[in-house]
Short mmCIF file of C-alpha atoms in Angstrom, two decimals:
data_model
loop_
_atom_site.label_atom_id
_atom_site.label_comp_id
_atom_site.label_asym_id
_atom_site.label_seq_id
_atom_site.Cartn_x
_atom_site.Cartn_y
_atom_site.Cartn_z
CA ARG A 1 25.71 5.47 -0.04
CA LYS A 2 23.14 8.17 -0.95
CA GLU A 3 24.19 11.31 -2.60
CA VAL A 4 22.30 13.33 -0.20
CA GLU A 5 21.27 12.04 3.36
CA GLN A 6 19.16 13.31 6.15
CA ASP A 7 17.89 11.91 9.30
CA PRO A 8 14.54 11.00 8.55
CA GLY A 9 13.27 11.75 12.14
CA PRO A 10 10.65 12.15 13.34
CA PHE A 11 11.49 15.08 15.37
CA ASN A 12 8.77 15.72 17.85
CA VAL A 13 9.48 19.14 19.66
CA PRO A 14 7.41 21.37 22.08
CA GLU A 15 6.44 24.86 20.76
CA GLY A 16 9.12 27.44 21.44
CA ALA A 17 11.96 24.90 21.09
CA THR A 18 14.88 25.24 18.89
CA VAL A 19 15.54 22.28 16.56
CA ALA A 20 18.38 21.71 14.21
CA PHE A 21 18.62 19.48 11.13
CA ASN A 22 21.72 18.45 9.24
CA CYS A 23 22.05 17.20 5.73
CA THR A 24 25.27 15.47 4.22
CA TYR A 25 26.23 15.33 0.66
CA SER A 26 28.65 13.16 -0.96
CA ASN A 27 29.67 14.92 -4.14
CA SER A 28 32.24 17.61 -3.56
CA ALA A 29 31.20 19.16 -6.93
CA SER A 30 28.01 20.34 -5.23
CA GLN A 31 27.47 23.87 -6.01
CA SER A 32 24.20 25.23 -4.77
CA PHE A 33 22.25 24.26 -1.82
CA PHE A 34 18.64 24.53 -0.69
CA TRP A 35 16.02 23.78 2.03
CA TYR A 36 12.57 23.06 1.07
CA ARG A 37 9.58 22.49 3.08
CA GLN A 38 6.97 19.71 2.22
CA ASP A 39 3.48 19.63 3.98
CA CYS A 40 1.75 16.35 3.60
CA ARG A 41 0.50 15.66 0.04
CA LYS A 42 1.68 18.80 -1.22
CA GLU A 43 4.56 19.95 -3.32
CA PRO A 44 7.78 21.11 -1.81
CA LYS A 45 8.24 24.82 -1.38
CA LEU A 46 11.63 26.57 -1.20
CA LEU A 47 12.24 27.73 2.39
CA MET A 48 15.86 29.18 1.62
CA SER A 49 18.62 28.86 -0.30
CA VAL A 50 21.99 28.28 1.70
CA TYR A 51 24.91 30.64 1.11
CA SER A 52 28.59 29.88 1.92
CA SER A 53 28.58 32.64 4.69
CA GLY A 54 25.40 31.28 6.18
CA ASN A 55 22.13 33.07 6.16
CA GLU A 56 19.10 33.83 8.19
CA ASP A 57 15.61 34.42 7.53
CA GLY A 58 13.44 35.30 10.63
CA ARG A 59 13.54 32.12 12.91
CA PHE A 60 15.37 30.15 10.32
CA THR A 61 19.07 29.99 9.88
CA ALA A 62 21.01 27.91 7.36
CA GLN A 63 24.52 27.09 7.41
CA LEU A 64 26.97 25.45 4.91
CA ASN A 65 30.26 23.44 5.87
CA ARG A 66 32.01 22.61 2.72
CA ALA A 67 34.97 20.96 4.62
CA SER A 68 32.64 18.45 6.09
CA GLN A 69 30.14 18.34 3.25
CA TYR A 70 26.96 19.16 5.24
CA ILE A 71 24.44 21.97 5.38
CA SER A 72 22.12 22.62 8.43
CA LEU A 73 18.94 24.36 9.19
CA LEU A 74 18.13 25.82 12.51
CA ILE A 75 14.51 26.67 13.67
CA ARG A 76 14.27 28.97 16.65
CA ASP A 77 11.21 29.56 18.57
CA SER A 78 9.23 26.59 16.86
CA LYS A 79 5.51 27.06 15.97
CA LEU A 80 2.83 24.78 15.48
CA SER A 81 2.82 25.64 11.93
CA ASP A 82 6.31 24.73 11.44
CA SER A 83 5.40 20.91 11.36
CA ALA A 84 6.25 19.64 7.96
CA THR A 85 8.88 17.50 6.18
CA TYR A 86 12.14 19.56 5.58
CA LEU A 87 14.00 18.44 2.44
CA CYS A 88 17.44 19.45 1.63
CA ALA A 89 18.58 19.77 -2.07
CA VAL A 90 21.92 19.98 -3.77
CA LYS A 91 22.64 21.01 -7.40
CA TYR A 92 25.88 19.84 -8.72
CA ARG A 93 28.25 21.90 -10.87
CA GLY A 94 27.62 20.79 -14.48
CA SER A 95 24.36 18.71 -13.55
CA ALA A 96 22.26 20.57 -16.13
CA ARG A 97 20.58 22.44 -13.35
CA GLN A 98 18.76 19.41 -11.77
CA LEU A 99 18.44 19.00 -8.06
CA THR A 100 19.11 16.06 -5.77
CA PHE A 101 16.94 15.79 -2.80
CA GLY A 102 17.48 14.28 0.49
CA SER A 103 14.81 11.96 1.85
CA GLY A 104 13.56 14.58 4.20
CA THR A 105 13.32 15.07 7.90
CA GLN A 106 9.78 14.99 9.55
CA LEU A 107 9.13 17.70 12.18
CA THR A 108 6.15 17.62 14.45
CA VAL A 109 5.88 20.64 16.76
CA LEU A 110 3.61 19.66 19.84
CA PRO A 111 1.57 22.41 21.77
CA GLY B 1 6.47 35.58 -9.68
CA ALA B 2 7.89 32.13 -10.70
CA VAL B 3 4.62 30.32 -10.74
CA VAL B 4 4.37 26.65 -12.11
CA SER B 5 0.97 25.38 -12.66
CA GLN B 6 0.41 21.60 -13.01
CA HIS B 7 -2.60 19.45 -13.59
CA PRO B 8 -4.53 17.43 -12.95
CA SER B 9 -3.98 17.31 -9.26
CA TRP B 10 -5.00 13.83 -8.89
CA VAL B 11 -6.09 11.28 -11.30
CA ILE B 12 -7.48 7.74 -10.95
CA CYS B 13 -7.26 5.54 -14.02
CA LYS B 14 -7.65 1.91 -14.91
CA SER B 15 -4.60 -0.44 -15.55
CA GLY B 16 -3.46 -0.32 -19.41
CA THR B 17 -4.66 3.27 -19.91
CA SER B 18 -2.41 6.43 -20.50
CA VAL B 19 -2.42 9.80 -18.25
CA LYS B 20 -1.07 12.88 -19.35
CA ILE B 21 0.12 15.37 -16.80
CA GLU B 22 0.75 19.15 -17.74
CA CYS B 23 3.20 21.49 -16.47
CA ARG B 24 3.10 24.98 -17.15
CA SER B 25 5.37 28.04 -16.30
CA LEU B 26 2.81 30.88 -16.01
CA ASP B 27 4.96 34.16 -15.70
CA PHE B 28 8.40 32.94 -16.95
CA GLN B 29 9.96 30.90 -19.78
CA ALA B 30 11.36 27.49 -18.78
CA THR B 31 13.89 26.15 -21.20
CA THR B 32 14.23 23.18 -18.71
CA MET B 33 11.80 21.33 -16.65
CA PHE B 34 12.27 18.57 -14.34
CA TRP B 35 9.82 15.62 -13.54
CA TYR B 36 10.16 14.05 -10.13
CA ARG B 37 8.30 11.06 -8.75
CA GLN B 38 7.79 10.55 -5.10
CA PHE B 39 6.50 7.31 -3.25
CA PRO B 40 5.14 7.82 0.17
CA LYS B 41 7.69 8.64 2.86
CA GLN B 42 10.40 8.79 0.33
CA SER B 43 12.39 11.40 -1.45
CA LEU B 44 11.65 12.98 -4.48
CA MET B 45 13.25 10.99 -7.39
CA LEU B 46 14.30 12.87 -10.62
CA MET B 47 12.85 10.79 -13.59
CA ALA B 48 13.89 13.07 -16.58
CA THR B 49 14.97 16.63 -17.72
CA SER B 50 12.79 18.04 -20.16
CA ASN B 51 14.56 20.38 -22.75
CA GLU B 52 12.40 22.65 -25.02
CA GLY B 53 12.53 21.70 -28.39
CA SER B 54 14.80 18.65 -27.92
CA LYS B 55 14.44 14.94 -26.37
CA ALA B 56 14.15 14.53 -22.65
CA THR B 57 17.09 13.13 -20.73
CA TYR B 58 16.06 10.26 -18.80
CA GLU B 59 17.51 9.23 -15.46
CA GLN B 60 18.80 5.63 -15.10
CA GLY B 61 16.06 3.05 -14.72
CA VAL B 62 13.39 5.14 -16.07
CA GLU B 63 11.63 3.76 -19.14
CA LYS B 64 11.55 6.45 -21.62
CA ASP B 65 8.96 4.61 -23.88
CA LYS B 66 6.87 4.33 -20.71
CA PHE B 67 7.11 7.94 -19.57
CA LEU B 68 6.90 10.12 -22.63
CA ILE B 69 7.85 13.71 -22.16
CA ASN B 70 7.12 16.45 -24.43
CA HIS B 71 8.26 20.08 -24.29
CA ALA B 72 7.03 21.76 -27.42
CA SER B 73 7.11 25.30 -25.99
CA LEU B 74 8.97 27.42 -23.49
CA THR B 75 6.18 27.32 -21.06
CA LEU B 76 4.76 23.71 -21.48
CA SER B 77 6.06 20.06 -20.55
CA THR B 78 3.71 17.24 -20.48
CA LEU B 79 4.63 13.93 -19.07
CA THR B 80 2.48 10.98 -20.39
CA VAL B 81 2.44 7.79 -18.42
CA THR B 82 1.72 5.07 -20.89
CA SER B 83 -0.13 1.68 -20.23
CA ALA B 84 -0.29 2.55 -16.48
CA HIS B 85 0.19 -0.28 -13.82
CA PRO B 86 -0.78 -0.08 -10.16
CA GLU B 87 3.01 0.41 -9.26
CA ASP B 88 2.93 3.50 -11.21
CA SER B 89 0.77 4.86 -8.58
CA SER B 90 2.71 7.80 -7.09
CA PHE B 91 2.95 11.50 -6.95
CA TYR B 92 4.38 13.21 -9.92
CA ILE B 93 5.83 16.73 -9.60
CA CYS B 94 7.27 18.98 -12.10
CA SER B 95 9.83 21.83 -11.36
CA ALA B 96 11.41 24.58 -13.34
CA ALA B 97 14.23 26.88 -12.67
CA ARG B 98 14.02 30.71 -13.27
CA GLY B 99 17.19 32.17 -14.66
CA GLN B 100 20.80 30.85 -14.24
CA GLY B 101 21.54 32.20 -10.65
CA ASN B 102 21.46 30.49 -7.39
CA TYR B 103 17.61 30.54 -7.51
CA GLY B 104 15.62 27.96 -6.11
CA TYR B 105 13.27 25.75 -8.17
CA THR B 106 9.76 26.32 -8.35
CA PHE B 107 7.38 23.10 -8.15
CA GLY B 108 4.11 22.44 -9.55
CA SER B 109 1.53 21.60 -7.27
CA GLY B 110 1.92 17.59 -8.04
CA THR B 111 -0.09 15.02 -9.51
CA ARG B 112 -1.26 12.22 -7.33
CA LEU B 113 -1.73 9.28 -9.78
CA THR B 114 -3.70 6.11 -8.69
CA VAL B 115 -3.85 3.11 -11.23
CA VAL B 116 -6.52 0.37 -10.08
#
């Protein structure tokens, strides 16, 4: 079983739709959680950190469920420019600060 | 802030040659940098952790003699792919963390290596 798992998609949604991604992690010692966005052939860019209480940044909402060991990302009012691959990343306590990434979920927002 | 510069952006080399990739933190000091590799439609896989002034820590299955890492200063880490083969063709990305808190990690722009 992979340490960090995501549904690879693809998710094809119309503009304006709400879409949610989940990411599960297997190591209960996980400490910090992030969502990254990666455009084709580009480096990942930090979208948002995920806090225990959940956090929102504009149209994006991130949630953490430690009991079930998953994080989620909700995108409201999808824009064409949201089309990308979304990677979740987990840092484990005592892991020398390295990140473990999921394989990414591909999102395509259609006009 | 927290800019990481990586170059070259892309490189094509012949089998058997070596390629050096540089990763610089431009506006902060990075005692630790991370080198990842990403094959098409796959996730980023950590290759090694680069520590300033000491030897890199390699992940299982990554050959340290093939992927040479040097982190001689607080702002520069280099990855040299030695005796490159076509199967080494991939997207190599470095990253660095700024500070000790719950900060995300900043990535370099990546290097697309093609070995022919």
